[in-house]
mmCIF file of C-alpha atoms and ligand atoms in Angstrom:
data_model
loop_
_atom_site.group_PDB
_atom_site.id
_atom_site.type_symbol
_atom_site.label_atom_id
_atom_site.label_comp_id
_atom_site.label_asym_id
_atom_site.label_seq_id
_atom_site.Cartn_x
_atom_site.Cartn_y
_atom_site.Cartn_z
ATOM 1 C CA UNK A 981 -37.657 32.833 10.374
ATOM 2 C CA UNK A 982 -33.806 32.916 9.961
ATOM 3 C CA UNK A 983 -33.021 28.983 9.254
ATOM 4 C CA UNK A 984 -29.165 29.795 9.033
ATOM 5 C CA UNK A 985 -28.927 31.796 12.153
ATOM 6 C CA UNK A 986 -30.828 29.147 14.155
ATOM 7 C CA UNK A 987 -28.594 26.340 12.898
ATOM 8 C CA UNK A 988 -25.914 28.565 13.685
ATOM 9 C CA UNK A 989 -26.855 28.986 17.049
ATOM 10 C CA UNK A 990 -27.774 25.459 18.166
ATOM 11 C CA UNK A 991 -25.779 23.346 16.024
ATOM 12 C CA UNK A 992 -22.181 21.977 16.445
ATOM 13 C CA UNK A 993 -19.945 23.889 14.225
ATOM 14 C CA UNK A 994 -18.147 20.801 12.490
ATOM 15 C CA UNK A 995 -19.078 22.644 8.663
ATOM 16 C CA UNK A 996 -18.521 25.379 6.939
ATOM 17 C CA UNK A 997 -21.865 25.488 4.979
ATOM 18 C CA UNK A 998 -22.451 26.946 2.157
ATOM 19 C CA UNK A 999 -24.938 29.682 2.761
ATOM 20 C CA UNK A 1000 -27.930 27.592 1.081
ATOM 21 C CA UNK A 1001 -31.036 26.867 2.630
ATOM 22 C CA UNK A 1002 -32.173 23.385 0.518
ATOM 23 C CA UNK A 1003 -35.884 22.787 0.216
ATOM 24 C CA UNK A 1004 -36.084 20.705 -2.144
ATOM 25 C CA UNK A 1005 -34.900 17.952 -5.197
ATOM 26 C CA UNK A 1006 -36.249 17.455 -8.592
ATOM 27 C CA UNK A 1007 -33.743 15.079 -11.085
ATOM 28 C CA UNK A 1008 -30.419 17.014 -10.788
ATOM 29 C CA UNK A 1009 -31.447 20.231 -9.346
ATOM 30 C CA UNK A 1010 -32.124 21.430 -6.215
ATOM 31 C CA UNK A 1011 -34.163 24.375 -4.755
ATOM 32 C CA UNK A 1012 -33.541 26.577 -1.737
ATOM 33 C CA UNK A 1013 -36.074 28.274 0.720
ATOM 34 C CA UNK A 1014 -36.704 30.953 -1.755
ATOM 35 C CA UNK A 1015 -37.620 29.219 -4.745
ATOM 36 C CA UNK A 1016 -33.860 29.644 -6.217
ATOM 37 C CA UNK A 1017 -32.710 26.467 -8.485
ATOM 38 C CA UNK A 1018 -29.010 24.829 -8.178
ATOM 39 C CA UNK A 1019 -27.757 22.557 -10.968
ATOM 40 C CA UNK A 1020 -26.178 20.064 -8.544
ATOM 41 C CA UNK A 1021 -22.994 18.038 -9.311
ATOM 42 C CA UNK A 1022 -21.909 17.310 -6.174
ATOM 43 C CA UNK A 1023 -24.909 14.868 -5.246
ATOM 44 C CA UNK A 1024 -24.611 15.359 -1.259
ATOM 45 C CA UNK A 1025 -20.978 14.227 -1.451
ATOM 46 C CA UNK A 1026 -21.576 11.577 -3.990
ATOM 47 C CA UNK A 1027 -25.133 10.050 -2.224
ATOM 48 C CA UNK A 1028 -27.906 11.028 -4.851
ATOM 49 C CA UNK A 1029 -26.813 9.151 -7.903
ATOM 50 C CA UNK A 1030 -30.528 8.739 -8.803
ATOM 51 C CA UNK A 1031 -31.239 12.374 -7.969
ATOM 52 C CA UNK A 1032 -34.168 13.516 -6.098
ATOM 53 C CA UNK A 1033 -37.532 12.848 -6.172
ATOM 54 C CA UNK A 1034 -37.161 9.789 -7.862
ATOM 55 C CA UNK A 1035 -40.545 7.908 -8.823
ATOM 56 C CA UNK A 1036 -39.427 4.144 -8.064
ATOM 57 C CA UNK A 1037 -37.668 5.363 -4.786
ATOM 58 C CA UNK A 1038 -40.270 7.311 -3.595
ATOM 59 C CA UNK A 1039 -42.767 4.182 -4.383
ATOM 60 C CA UNK A 1040 -40.407 2.051 -2.587
ATOM 61 C CA UNK A 1041 -39.841 4.449 0.656
ATOM 62 C CA UNK A 1042 -43.576 5.398 1.141
ATOM 63 C CA UNK A 1043 -44.598 1.430 0.803
ATOM 64 C CA UNK A 1044 -42.031 0.593 3.439
ATOM 65 C CA UNK A 1045 -43.250 3.134 5.493
ATOM 66 C CA UNK A 1046 -46.715 2.049 5.478
ATOM 67 C CA UNK A 1047 -45.628 -1.292 6.328
ATOM 68 C CA UNK A 1048 -42.815 -1.473 8.722
ATOM 69 C CA UNK A 1049 -40.492 1.341 10.111
ATOM 70 C CA UNK A 1050 -38.074 -0.705 11.831
ATOM 71 C CA UNK A 1051 -37.367 -4.289 12.900
ATOM 72 C CA UNK A 1052 -34.312 -5.429 15.191
ATOM 73 C CA UNK A 1053 -32.082 -7.573 14.013
ATOM 74 C CA UNK A 1054 -33.227 -9.937 16.306
ATOM 75 C CA UNK A 1055 -35.905 -10.405 13.399
ATOM 76 C CA UNK A 1056 -35.760 -11.081 9.457
ATOM 77 C CA UNK A 1057 -37.240 -8.448 6.944
ATOM 78 C CA UNK A 1058 -37.648 -9.013 3.205
ATOM 79 C CA UNK A 1059 -36.386 -5.893 2.107
ATOM 80 C CA UNK A 1060 -32.852 -6.845 4.182
ATOM 81 C CA UNK A 1061 -33.257 -10.400 2.995
ATOM 82 C CA UNK A 1062 -33.628 -9.394 -0.665
ATOM 83 C CA UNK A 1063 -30.847 -6.842 -0.486
ATOM 84 C CA UNK A 1064 -28.149 -8.919 1.003
ATOM 85 C CA UNK A 1065 -29.032 -11.405 -1.931
ATOM 86 C CA UNK A 1066 -28.249 -8.931 -4.285
ATOM 87 C CA UNK A 1067 -25.078 -7.712 -2.944
ATOM 88 C CA UNK A 1068 -23.598 -11.163 -2.930
ATOM 89 C CA UNK A 1069 -24.519 -11.811 -6.326
ATOM 90 C CA UNK A 1070 -23.107 -8.392 -7.455
ATOM 91 C CA UNK A 1071 -19.803 -9.190 -5.554
ATOM 92 C CA UNK A 1072 -18.554 -12.486 -4.535
ATOM 93 C CA UNK A 1073 -20.023 -16.008 -4.687
ATOM 94 C CA UNK A 1074 -20.888 -17.297 -1.220
ATOM 95 C CA UNK A 1075 -20.023 -14.086 0.394
ATOM 96 C CA UNK A 1076 -21.614 -12.572 3.565
ATOM 97 C CA UNK A 1077 -23.363 -9.061 4.028
ATOM 98 C CA UNK A 1078 -23.280 -7.001 7.239
ATOM 99 C CA UNK A 1079 -25.416 -3.958 7.339
ATOM 100 C CA UNK A 1080 -24.759 -0.787 9.436
ATOM 101 C CA UNK A 1081 -25.581 3.208 8.778
ATOM 102 C CA UNK A 1082 -22.973 4.910 7.002
ATOM 103 C CA UNK A 1083 -19.998 4.284 5.462
ATOM 104 C CA UNK A 1084 -17.544 4.890 8.529
ATOM 105 C CA UNK A 1085 -19.542 2.314 10.448
ATOM 106 C CA UNK A 1086 -18.905 0.044 7.521
ATOM 107 C CA UNK A 1087 -15.249 0.588 7.566
ATOM 108 C CA UNK A 1088 -15.102 -0.106 11.539
ATOM 109 C CA UNK A 1089 -16.981 -3.629 11.006
ATOM 110 C CA UNK A 1090 -14.492 -4.518 8.113
ATOM 111 C CA UNK A 1091 -11.260 -3.591 9.915
ATOM 112 C CA UNK A 1092 -13.145 -5.709 13.041
ATOM 113 C CA UNK A 1093 -13.806 -8.763 10.886
ATOM 114 C CA UNK A 1094 -10.269 -8.730 9.181
ATOM 115 C CA UNK A 1095 -8.653 -8.765 12.530
ATOM 116 C CA UNK A 1096 -10.809 -11.188 14.406
ATOM 117 C CA UNK A 1097 -10.229 -13.549 11.400
ATOM 118 C CA UNK A 1098 -6.895 -13.209 11.933
ATOM 119 C CA UNK A 1099 -6.970 -13.277 15.873
ATOM 120 C CA UNK A 1100 -8.666 -16.819 15.303
ATOM 121 C CA UNK A 1101 -6.108 -17.947 13.199
ATOM 122 C CA UNK A 1102 -3.599 -17.109 15.824
ATOM 123 C CA UNK A 1103 -1.961 -14.314 13.631
ATOM 124 C CA UNK A 1104 0.077 -11.453 16.460
ATOM 125 C CA UNK A 1105 2.352 -8.598 15.696
ATOM 126 C CA UNK A 1106 1.137 -7.710 12.201
ATOM 127 C CA UNK A 1107 0.624 -4.509 10.594
ATOM 128 C CA UNK A 1108 -2.439 -2.772 8.624
ATOM 129 C CA UNK A 1109 -1.294 -0.826 5.689
ATOM 130 C CA UNK A 1110 -2.832 2.474 4.694
ATOM 131 C CA UNK A 1111 -2.352 4.992 2.444
ATOM 132 C CA UNK A 1112 -1.578 8.678 2.676
ATOM 133 C CA UNK A 1113 -4.638 11.242 1.759
ATOM 134 C CA UNK A 1114 -6.675 8.597 1.913
ATOM 135 C CA UNK A 1115 -10.157 8.676 3.536
ATOM 136 C CA UNK A 1116 -12.000 6.369 5.354
ATOM 137 C CA UNK A 1117 -14.157 8.205 8.247
ATOM 138 C CA UNK A 1118 -14.290 9.763 11.408
ATOM 139 C CA UNK A 1119 -14.594 7.249 13.994
ATOM 140 C CA UNK A 1120 -11.633 6.375 15.858
ATOM 141 C CA UNK A 1121 -11.041 3.313 13.946
ATOM 142 C CA UNK A 1122 -11.713 4.621 10.822
ATOM 143 C CA UNK A 1123 -9.918 7.557 11.518
ATOM 144 C CA UNK A 1124 -6.862 5.674 12.404
ATOM 145 C CA UNK A 1125 -6.692 4.242 8.858
ATOM 146 C CA UNK A 1126 -7.012 7.428 7.350
ATOM 147 C CA UNK A 1127 -3.813 9.056 5.894
ATOM 148 C CA UNK A 1128 -4.152 12.935 7.003
ATOM 149 C CA UNK A 1129 -2.883 13.979 9.970
ATOM 150 C CA UNK A 1130 -5.137 17.136 10.279
ATOM 151 C CA UNK A 1131 -8.063 14.773 10.806
ATOM 152 C CA UNK A 1132 -6.107 13.299 13.627
ATOM 153 C CA UNK A 1133 -4.980 16.541 15.661
ATOM 154 C CA UNK A 1134 -6.194 15.786 19.263
ATOM 155 C CA UNK A 1135 -7.718 12.712 19.237
ATOM 156 C CA UNK A 1136 -5.189 10.592 20.331
ATOM 157 C CA UNK A 1137 -5.823 8.032 17.335
ATOM 158 C CA UNK A 1138 -2.044 7.503 16.139
ATOM 159 C CA UNK A 1139 -1.598 3.457 16.236
ATOM 160 C CA UNK A 1140 1.702 2.074 15.664
ATOM 161 C CA UNK A 1141 0.484 -0.969 14.255
ATOM 162 C CA UNK A 1142 -0.670 1.101 11.229
ATOM 163 C CA UNK A 1143 1.383 2.407 8.609
ATOM 164 C CA UNK A 1144 0.846 4.739 5.575
ATOM 165 C CA UNK A 1145 2.676 4.920 2.561
ATOM 166 C CA UNK A 1146 2.386 7.212 -0.781
ATOM 167 C CA UNK A 1147 -0.768 6.264 -2.786
ATOM 168 C CA UNK A 1148 0.644 4.470 -6.383
ATOM 169 C CA UNK A 1149 4.435 4.258 -5.508
ATOM 170 C CA UNK A 1150 4.934 0.902 -6.230
ATOM 171 C CA UNK A 1151 8.704 1.090 -4.891
ATOM 172 C CA UNK A 1152 7.239 2.096 -1.319
ATOM 173 C CA UNK A 1153 5.408 -0.260 -1.726
ATOM 174 C CA UNK A 1154 7.185 -3.319 -2.078
ATOM 175 C CA UNK A 1155 10.015 -1.802 0.754
ATOM 176 C CA UNK A 1156 7.532 -1.965 3.118
ATOM 177 C CA UNK A 1157 6.580 -5.454 2.864
ATOM 178 C CA UNK A 1158 10.320 -6.660 2.948
ATOM 179 C CA UNK A 1159 9.995 -4.896 6.489
ATOM 180 C CA UNK A 1160 6.961 -5.644 7.642
ATOM 181 C CA UNK A 1161 4.690 -8.069 8.503
ATOM 182 C CA UNK A 1162 1.515 -6.774 6.847
ATOM 183 C CA UNK A 1163 -1.809 -8.656 7.117
ATOM 184 C CA UNK A 1164 -4.312 -6.001 6.347
ATOM 185 C CA UNK A 1165 -4.363 -3.242 3.745
ATOM 186 C CA UNK A 1166 -7.279 -0.918 3.523
ATOM 187 C CA UNK A 1167 -7.361 1.488 0.526
ATOM 188 C CA UNK A 1168 -9.924 3.368 -1.979
ATOM 189 C CA UNK A 1169 -9.315 2.693 -5.909
ATOM 190 C CA UNK A 1170 -10.190 6.276 -6.536
ATOM 191 C CA UNK A 1171 -9.370 8.698 -3.223
ATOM 192 C CA UNK A 1172 -12.084 10.889 -3.167
ATOM 193 C CA UNK A 1173 -12.183 13.234 -0.118
ATOM 194 C CA UNK A 1174 -7.949 13.549 -0.859
ATOM 195 C CA UNK A 1175 -8.158 14.864 -4.032
ATOM 196 C CA UNK A 1176 -9.505 12.513 -6.597
ATOM 197 C CA UNK A 1177 -6.668 10.627 -6.826
ATOM 198 C CA UNK A 1178 -6.917 7.149 -9.502
ATOM 199 C CA UNK A 1179 -4.936 4.000 -8.216
ATOM 200 C CA UNK A 1180 -2.813 3.427 -11.472
ATOM 201 C CA UNK A 1181 -3.097 -0.101 -12.790
ATOM 202 C CA UNK A 1182 0.152 -0.938 -12.263
ATOM 203 C CA UNK A 1183 0.413 0.086 -8.502
ATOM 204 C CA UNK A 1184 -3.030 -2.406 -8.073
ATOM 205 C CA UNK A 1185 -0.969 -5.188 -10.223
ATOM 206 C CA UNK A 1186 1.785 -4.974 -7.916
ATOM 207 C CA UNK A 1187 -0.119 -4.974 -4.877
ATOM 208 C CA UNK A 1188 -2.337 -8.129 -5.804
ATOM 209 C CA UNK A 1189 1.095 -9.582 -6.634
ATOM 210 C CA UNK A 1190 2.074 -9.070 -3.114
ATOM 211 C CA UNK A 1191 -1.101 -10.568 -2.014
ATOM 212 C CA UNK A 1192 -0.268 -13.601 -3.739
ATOM 213 C CA UNK A 1193 3.021 -13.768 -1.990
ATOM 214 C CA UNK A 1194 1.995 -12.578 1.528
ATOM 215 C CA UNK A 1195 -1.821 -13.432 1.807
ATOM 216 C CA UNK A 1196 -2.928 -10.513 3.522
ATOM 217 C CA UNK A 1197 -6.785 -9.377 3.659
ATOM 218 C CA UNK A 1198 -7.190 -6.766 1.342
ATOM 219 C CA UNK A 1199 -10.151 -4.103 2.181
ATOM 220 C CA UNK A 1200 -11.521 -1.867 -0.939
ATOM 221 C CA UNK A 1201 -13.201 0.958 0.179
ATOM 222 C CA UNK A 1202 -15.866 1.593 -2.412
ATOM 223 C CA UNK A 1203 -17.879 4.032 -0.060
ATOM 224 C CA UNK A 1204 -17.722 6.606 -2.491
ATOM 225 C CA UNK A 1205 -16.890 4.743 -5.659
ATOM 226 C CA UNK A 1206 -18.752 2.307 -5.698
ATOM 227 C CA UNK A 1207 -22.929 2.112 -6.988
ATOM 228 C CA UNK A 1208 -22.051 3.055 -10.398
ATOM 229 C CA UNK A 1209 -19.807 6.465 -9.725
ATOM 230 C CA UNK A 1210 -16.812 5.263 -11.319
ATOM 231 C CA UNK A 1211 -19.166 3.852 -14.807
ATOM 232 C CA UNK A 1212 -19.384 0.303 -13.244
ATOM 233 C CA UNK A 1213 -20.895 -0.916 -9.895
ATOM 234 C CA UNK A 1214 -18.093 -1.458 -8.276
ATOM 235 C CA UNK A 1215 -14.505 0.609 -8.913
ATOM 236 C CA UNK A 1216 -12.559 -2.826 -8.309
ATOM 237 C CA UNK A 1217 -14.045 -3.939 -11.196
ATOM 238 C CA UNK A 1218 -11.972 -2.129 -13.770
ATOM 239 C CA UNK A 1219 -9.217 -3.740 -12.363
ATOM 240 C CA UNK A 1220 -9.876 -7.239 -12.487
ATOM 241 C CA UNK A 1221 -9.378 -8.630 -8.634
ATOM 242 C CA UNK A 1222 -11.952 -9.483 -5.947
ATOM 243 C CA UNK A 1223 -11.150 -7.818 -2.810
ATOM 244 C CA UNK A 1224 -11.647 -9.571 0.365
ATOM 245 C CA UNK A 1225 -13.677 -7.394 1.812
ATOM 246 C CA UNK A 1226 -15.745 -4.092 0.329
ATOM 247 C CA UNK A 1227 -17.132 -1.182 2.313
ATOM 248 C CA UNK A 1228 -20.215 0.510 1.192
ATOM 249 C CA UNK A 1229 -22.367 3.588 2.233
ATOM 250 C CA UNK A 1230 -23.304 6.521 0.577
ATOM 251 C CA UNK A 1231 -25.273 5.718 -2.832
ATOM 252 C CA UNK A 1232 -26.391 2.460 -1.633
ATOM 253 C CA UNK A 1233 -29.428 4.310 -0.357
ATOM 254 C CA UNK A 1234 -29.353 7.125 -2.264
ATOM 255 C CA UNK A 1235 -29.981 9.355 0.885
ATOM 256 C CA UNK A 1236 -31.341 7.172 2.799
ATOM 257 C CA UNK A 1237 -28.734 6.285 5.674
ATOM 258 C CA UNK A 1238 -27.451 2.581 5.020
ATOM 259 C CA UNK A 1239 -23.880 1.313 4.884
ATOM 260 C CA UNK A 1240 -22.788 -2.287 4.706
ATOM 261 C CA UNK A 1241 -19.552 -4.080 4.205
ATOM 262 C CA UNK A 1242 -19.749 -7.645 1.919
ATOM 263 C CA UNK A 1243 -16.889 -10.159 2.812
ATOM 264 C CA UNK A 1244 -15.756 -13.082 1.058
ATOM 265 C CA UNK A 1245 -16.578 -16.925 2.450
ATOM 266 C CA UNK A 1246 -13.676 -17.358 3.920
ATOM 267 C CA UNK A 1247 -13.629 -14.645 6.265
ATOM 268 C CA UNK A 1248 -17.349 -15.181 7.289
ATOM 269 C CA UNK A 1249 -16.434 -17.262 10.739
ATOM 270 C CA UNK A 1250 -15.113 -14.096 11.661
ATOM 271 C CA UNK A 1251 -17.998 -12.308 13.383
ATOM 272 C CA UNK A 1252 -20.618 -14.371 14.926
ATOM 273 C CA UNK A 1253 -23.421 -13.863 17.556
ATOM 274 C CA UNK A 1254 -22.449 -11.474 20.001
ATOM 275 C CA UNK A 1255 -18.950 -10.068 18.419
ATOM 276 C CA UNK A 1256 -20.694 -7.171 16.197
ATOM 277 C CA UNK A 1257 -24.027 -5.169 15.881
ATOM 278 C CA UNK A 1258 -26.365 -2.011 15.015
ATOM 279 C CA UNK A 1259 -29.769 -1.380 16.391
ATOM 280 C CA UNK A 1260 -30.649 0.020 13.173
ATOM 281 C CA UNK A 1261 -28.513 -1.459 10.674
ATOM 282 C CA UNK A 1262 -30.221 -2.897 7.471
ATOM 283 C CA UNK A 1263 -33.217 -0.778 8.398
ATOM 284 C CA UNK A 1264 -36.155 -1.732 6.306
ATOM 285 C CA UNK A 1265 -36.800 1.329 4.546
ATOM 286 C CA UNK A 1266 -32.989 2.090 3.586
ATOM 287 C CA UNK A 1267 -32.803 -1.418 2.072
ATOM 288 C CA UNK A 1268 -36.112 -1.180 0.336
ATOM 289 C CA UNK A 1269 -34.580 1.709 -1.420
ATOM 290 C CA UNK A 1270 -31.327 -0.052 -1.756
ATOM 291 C CA UNK A 1271 -33.363 -2.647 -3.727
ATOM 292 C CA UNK A 1272 -34.299 -0.049 -6.061
ATOM 293 C CA UNK A 1273 -31.273 1.299 -6.475
ATOM 294 C CA UNK A 1274 -29.150 -1.381 -6.929
ATOM 295 C CA UNK A 1275 -31.681 -2.381 -9.856
ATOM 296 C CA UNK A 1276 -31.595 0.601 -11.529
ATOM 297 C CA UNK A 1277 -27.881 1.297 -11.247
ATOM 298 C CA UNK A 1278 -26.666 -2.257 -12.140
ATOM 299 C CA UNK A 1279 -28.195 -2.272 -15.518
ATOM 300 C CA UNK A 1280 -26.092 -2.220 -18.226
ATOM 301 C CA UNK A 1281 -27.278 0.216 -19.968
ATOM 302 C CA UNK A 1282 -27.370 2.920 -17.085
ATOM 303 C CA UNK A 1283 -23.676 2.064 -16.537
ATOM 304 C CA UNK A 1284 -22.681 2.212 -20.175
ATOM 305 C CA UNK A 1285 -24.464 5.683 -20.121
ATOM 306 C CA UNK A 1286 -22.660 7.152 -17.308
ATOM 307 C CA UNK A 1287 -19.128 6.103 -19.162
ATOM 308 C CA UNK A 1288 -20.367 7.753 -22.227
ATOM 309 C CA UNK A 1289 -21.245 11.313 -20.767
ATOM 310 C CA UNK A 1290 -18.165 10.887 -18.383
ATOM 311 C CA UNK A 1291 -16.105 12.183 -21.511
ATOM 312 C CA UNK A 1292 -18.330 14.505 -22.428
ATOM 313 C CA UNK A 1293 -17.442 15.752 -18.565
ATOM 314 C CA UNK A 1294 -13.779 15.364 -19.071
ATOM 315 C CA UNK A 1295 -13.531 17.304 -22.489
ATOM 316 C CA UNK A 1296 -15.299 20.111 -20.554
ATOM 317 C CA UNK A 1297 -12.479 19.806 -18.339
ATOM 318 C CA UNK A 1298 -9.697 19.981 -20.954
ATOM 319 C CA UNK A 1299 -11.262 22.959 -22.152
ATOM 320 C CA UNK A 1300 -11.565 24.674 -18.714
ATOM 321 C CA UNK A 1301 -7.458 23.630 -18.355
ATOM 322 C CA UNK A 1302 -6.669 25.295 -21.568
ATOM 323 C CA UNK A 1303 -8.752 28.407 -20.837
ATOM 324 C CA UNK A 1304 -7.735 29.203 -17.284
ATOM 325 C CA UNK A 1305 -3.945 29.357 -16.306
ATOM 326 C CA UNK A 1306 -5.179 28.610 -12.918
ATOM 327 C CA UNK A 1307 -6.514 25.002 -13.618
ATOM 328 C CA UNK A 1308 -4.546 21.799 -14.069
ATOM 329 C CA UNK A 1309 -4.677 18.063 -14.270
ATOM 330 C CA UNK A 1310 -8.257 17.045 -14.869
ATOM 331 C CA UNK A 1311 -9.095 13.434 -13.529
ATOM 332 C CA UNK A 1312 -11.087 10.938 -12.112
ATOM 333 C CA UNK A 1313 -13.245 8.117 -13.717
ATOM 334 C CA UNK A 1314 -16.797 8.089 -14.553
ATOM 335 C CA UNK A 1315 -18.753 10.697 -12.716
ATOM 336 C CA UNK A 1316 -15.708 11.271 -9.869
ATOM 337 C CA UNK A 1317 -14.234 13.628 -11.359
ATOM 338 C CA UNK A 1318 -11.418 16.524 -10.163
ATOM 339 C CA UNK A 1319 -9.100 19.535 -11.494
ATOM 340 C CA UNK A 1320 -6.769 21.233 -9.492
ATOM 341 C CA UNK A 1321 -6.926 24.809 -9.017
ATOM 342 C CA UNK A 1322 -4.597 27.388 -7.932
ATOM 343 C CA UNK A 1323 -7.001 29.610 -6.483
ATOM 344 C CA UNK A 1324 -8.700 28.576 -2.973
ATOM 345 C CA UNK A 1325 -11.515 25.789 -4.498
ATOM 346 C CA UNK A 1326 -13.687 26.798 -1.677
ATOM 347 C CA UNK A 1327 -13.658 30.261 -3.246
ATOM 348 C CA UNK A 1328 -14.620 29.167 -6.350
ATOM 349 C CA UNK A 1329 -17.346 26.588 -5.047
ATOM 350 C CA UNK A 1330 -18.955 29.821 -3.763
ATOM 351 C CA UNK A 1331 -18.958 31.844 -6.912
ATOM 352 C CA UNK A 1332 -20.241 28.855 -8.636
ATOM 353 C CA UNK A 1333 -22.697 28.776 -5.993
ATOM 354 C CA UNK A 1334 -23.906 32.389 -7.128
ATOM 355 C CA UNK A 1335 -24.309 31.484 -10.317
ATOM 356 C CA UNK A 1336 -26.882 28.784 -9.250
ATOM 357 C CA UNK A 1337 -24.117 25.762 -9.637
ATOM 358 C CA UNK A 1338 -23.222 23.528 -6.850
ATOM 359 C CA UNK A 1339 -19.736 21.678 -7.050
ATOM 360 C CA UNK A 1340 -17.383 20.160 -4.303
ATOM 361 C CA UNK A 1341 -13.968 20.631 -3.455
ATOM 362 C CA UNK A 1342 -11.233 17.951 -2.216
ATOM 363 C CA UNK A 1343 -7.764 17.735 -1.082
ATOM 364 C CA UNK A 1344 -6.088 20.565 0.898
ATOM 365 C CA UNK A 1345 -8.803 22.915 -0.672
ATOM 366 C CA UNK A 1346 -6.822 22.741 -4.233
ATOM 367 C CA UNK A 1347 -9.098 20.560 -5.950
ATOM 368 C CA UNK A 1348 -12.151 21.138 -7.448
ATOM 369 C CA UNK A 1349 -14.512 18.124 -7.304
ATOM 370 C CA UNK A 1350 -17.625 16.915 -9.718
ATOM 371 C CA UNK A 1351 -19.736 14.285 -8.453
ATOM 372 C CA UNK A 1352 -23.092 14.856 -10.413
ATOM 373 C CA UNK A 1353 -25.991 12.328 -9.885
ATOM 374 C CA UNK A 1354 -25.303 9.946 -12.208
ATOM 375 C CA UNK A 1355 -28.730 10.475 -14.467
ATOM 376 C CA UNK A 1356 -27.384 14.038 -15.892
ATOM 377 C CA UNK A 1357 -27.503 14.490 -19.756
ATOM 378 C CA UNK A 1358 -25.449 16.429 -22.285
ATOM 379 C CA UNK A 1359 -27.665 19.554 -21.896
ATOM 380 C CA UNK A 1360 -27.029 19.370 -17.702
ATOM 381 C CA UNK A 1361 -23.294 19.573 -18.646
ATOM 382 C CA UNK A 1362 -23.707 21.995 -20.933
ATOM 383 C CA UNK A 1363 -25.531 23.993 -18.793
ATOM 384 C CA UNK A 1364 -23.374 23.451 -15.985
ATOM 385 C CA UNK A 1365 -19.943 24.110 -17.315
ATOM 386 C CA UNK A 1366 -21.515 27.614 -18.672
ATOM 387 C CA UNK A 1367 -22.017 28.524 -14.841
ATOM 388 C CA UNK A 1368 -18.439 27.626 -14.079
ATOM 389 C CA UNK A 1369 -16.738 29.173 -16.613
ATOM 390 C CA UNK A 1370 -18.817 32.258 -15.470
ATOM 391 C CA UNK A 1371 -17.578 31.889 -12.221
ATOM 392 C CA UNK A 1372 -14.193 30.559 -13.039
ATOM 393 C CA UNK A 1373 -14.255 34.125 -15.118
ATOM 394 C CA UNK A 1374 -13.901 36.009 -11.864
ATOM 395 C CA UNK A 1375 -10.552 34.810 -10.593
HETATM 396 C C1 PLP B 1956 -13.926 6.357 0.930
HETATM 397 C C2 PLP B 1956 -14.815 6.557 2.253
HETATM 398 N N1 PLP B 1956 -14.704 5.770 3.433
HETATM 399 C C3 PLP B 1956 -15.397 6.282 4.359
HETATM 400 C C4 PLP B 1956 -16.693 7.703 4.293
HETATM 401 C C5 PLP B 1956 -17.345 7.409 5.471
HETATM 402 O O1 PLP B 1956 -18.364 8.004 5.256
HETATM 403 P P1 PLP B 1956 -19.417 8.065 6.483
HETATM 404 O O2 PLP B 1956 -19.207 9.744 6.279
HETATM 405 O O3 PLP B 1956 -20.632 8.119 5.702
HETATM 406 O O4 PLP B 1956 -19.356 7.798 7.452
HETATM 407 C C6 PLP B 1956 -16.631 8.259 3.325
HETATM 408 C C7 PLP B 1956 -17.605 9.608 3.491
HETATM 409 O O5 PLP B 1956 -16.862 10.667 2.606
HETATM 410 C C8 PLP B 1956 -15.188 7.992 2.089
HETATM 411 O O6 PLP B 1956 -15.334 8.913 0.745
#
């Protein structure tokens, strides 16, 4: 049975897939249909932060499967209630959660909540500020705040109410607030898909002082940076402020589909019965797993380890930069790291794959992107960089 051929025949080609048919995962390794073993430095796009075949996750999912797969949101369930309590306790006192199925839906919901709050306050003719090279998802609303035109073409998403400026550009930020009535700002604190661009402290401080003056709703997209990825449970913790809304997805379910947004108490009346909803949102299996994920990842020792291993990873990237003239600017935080490559990133990723290492790419095919499961250790890093060096020597 040729799985690649069947897939190419029957599945709409929206992805340029790596030529691998994956069959199972164990810890930080993935195995293909022929039993070949791959070290995973990508976690299924920053999703499997606790790796694969994790005992506690398996137990939570299997226990829940035996009890109840699904309940509509016309009912209460324990896993959903416990997860909501945990999320609020770890984010904003007296905040509220909405559960959905994916990151892009979390962004849609967050935008709806912000817009409806402003509507109820009688705010009109305001603008939304978003950033060039951002990525917030593929639905029409999320695309309208995604600052990469290549994703818009042909979809009629251009929205004159959304303004894009350069990320990390303080002067443009000040200028745009002088000219425009901005009431919603959405950003990632590290642009993942856009090229692993870390928001500078300076830039965020400027944004926060403008917020004091101008009073807008600040949405931080933590879909990729959240759940321990940066070495903190949420990326915003590193900048010493509280957003008004955060969006979550990806690693929250470690592979089980779930998204969420959490908003501050003052916004809670924005969405009431009938204004928003989801059939599958807060699915009991995904929520049971997410409870385990949060319990594991929010432990201080776990996050300390991520920060420690991150230093070693970054040292290795710096070594690569000095060894290979086509690599430059290693960057990132925790285990969301990248390095610019002058040879096409996809070609490097394919060569790495031939050496049994899975890495990602970002930006305009010019960034090697590393987002391994957060459980990697020193030995895995040594192994991964040996494989990567072998691949890079081919260029
Ligand atoms: C920052 C950010 N927001 C939103 C999304 C969209 O999430 P999903 O693909 O789960 O809908 C992504 C996915 O890459 C992301 O990285």
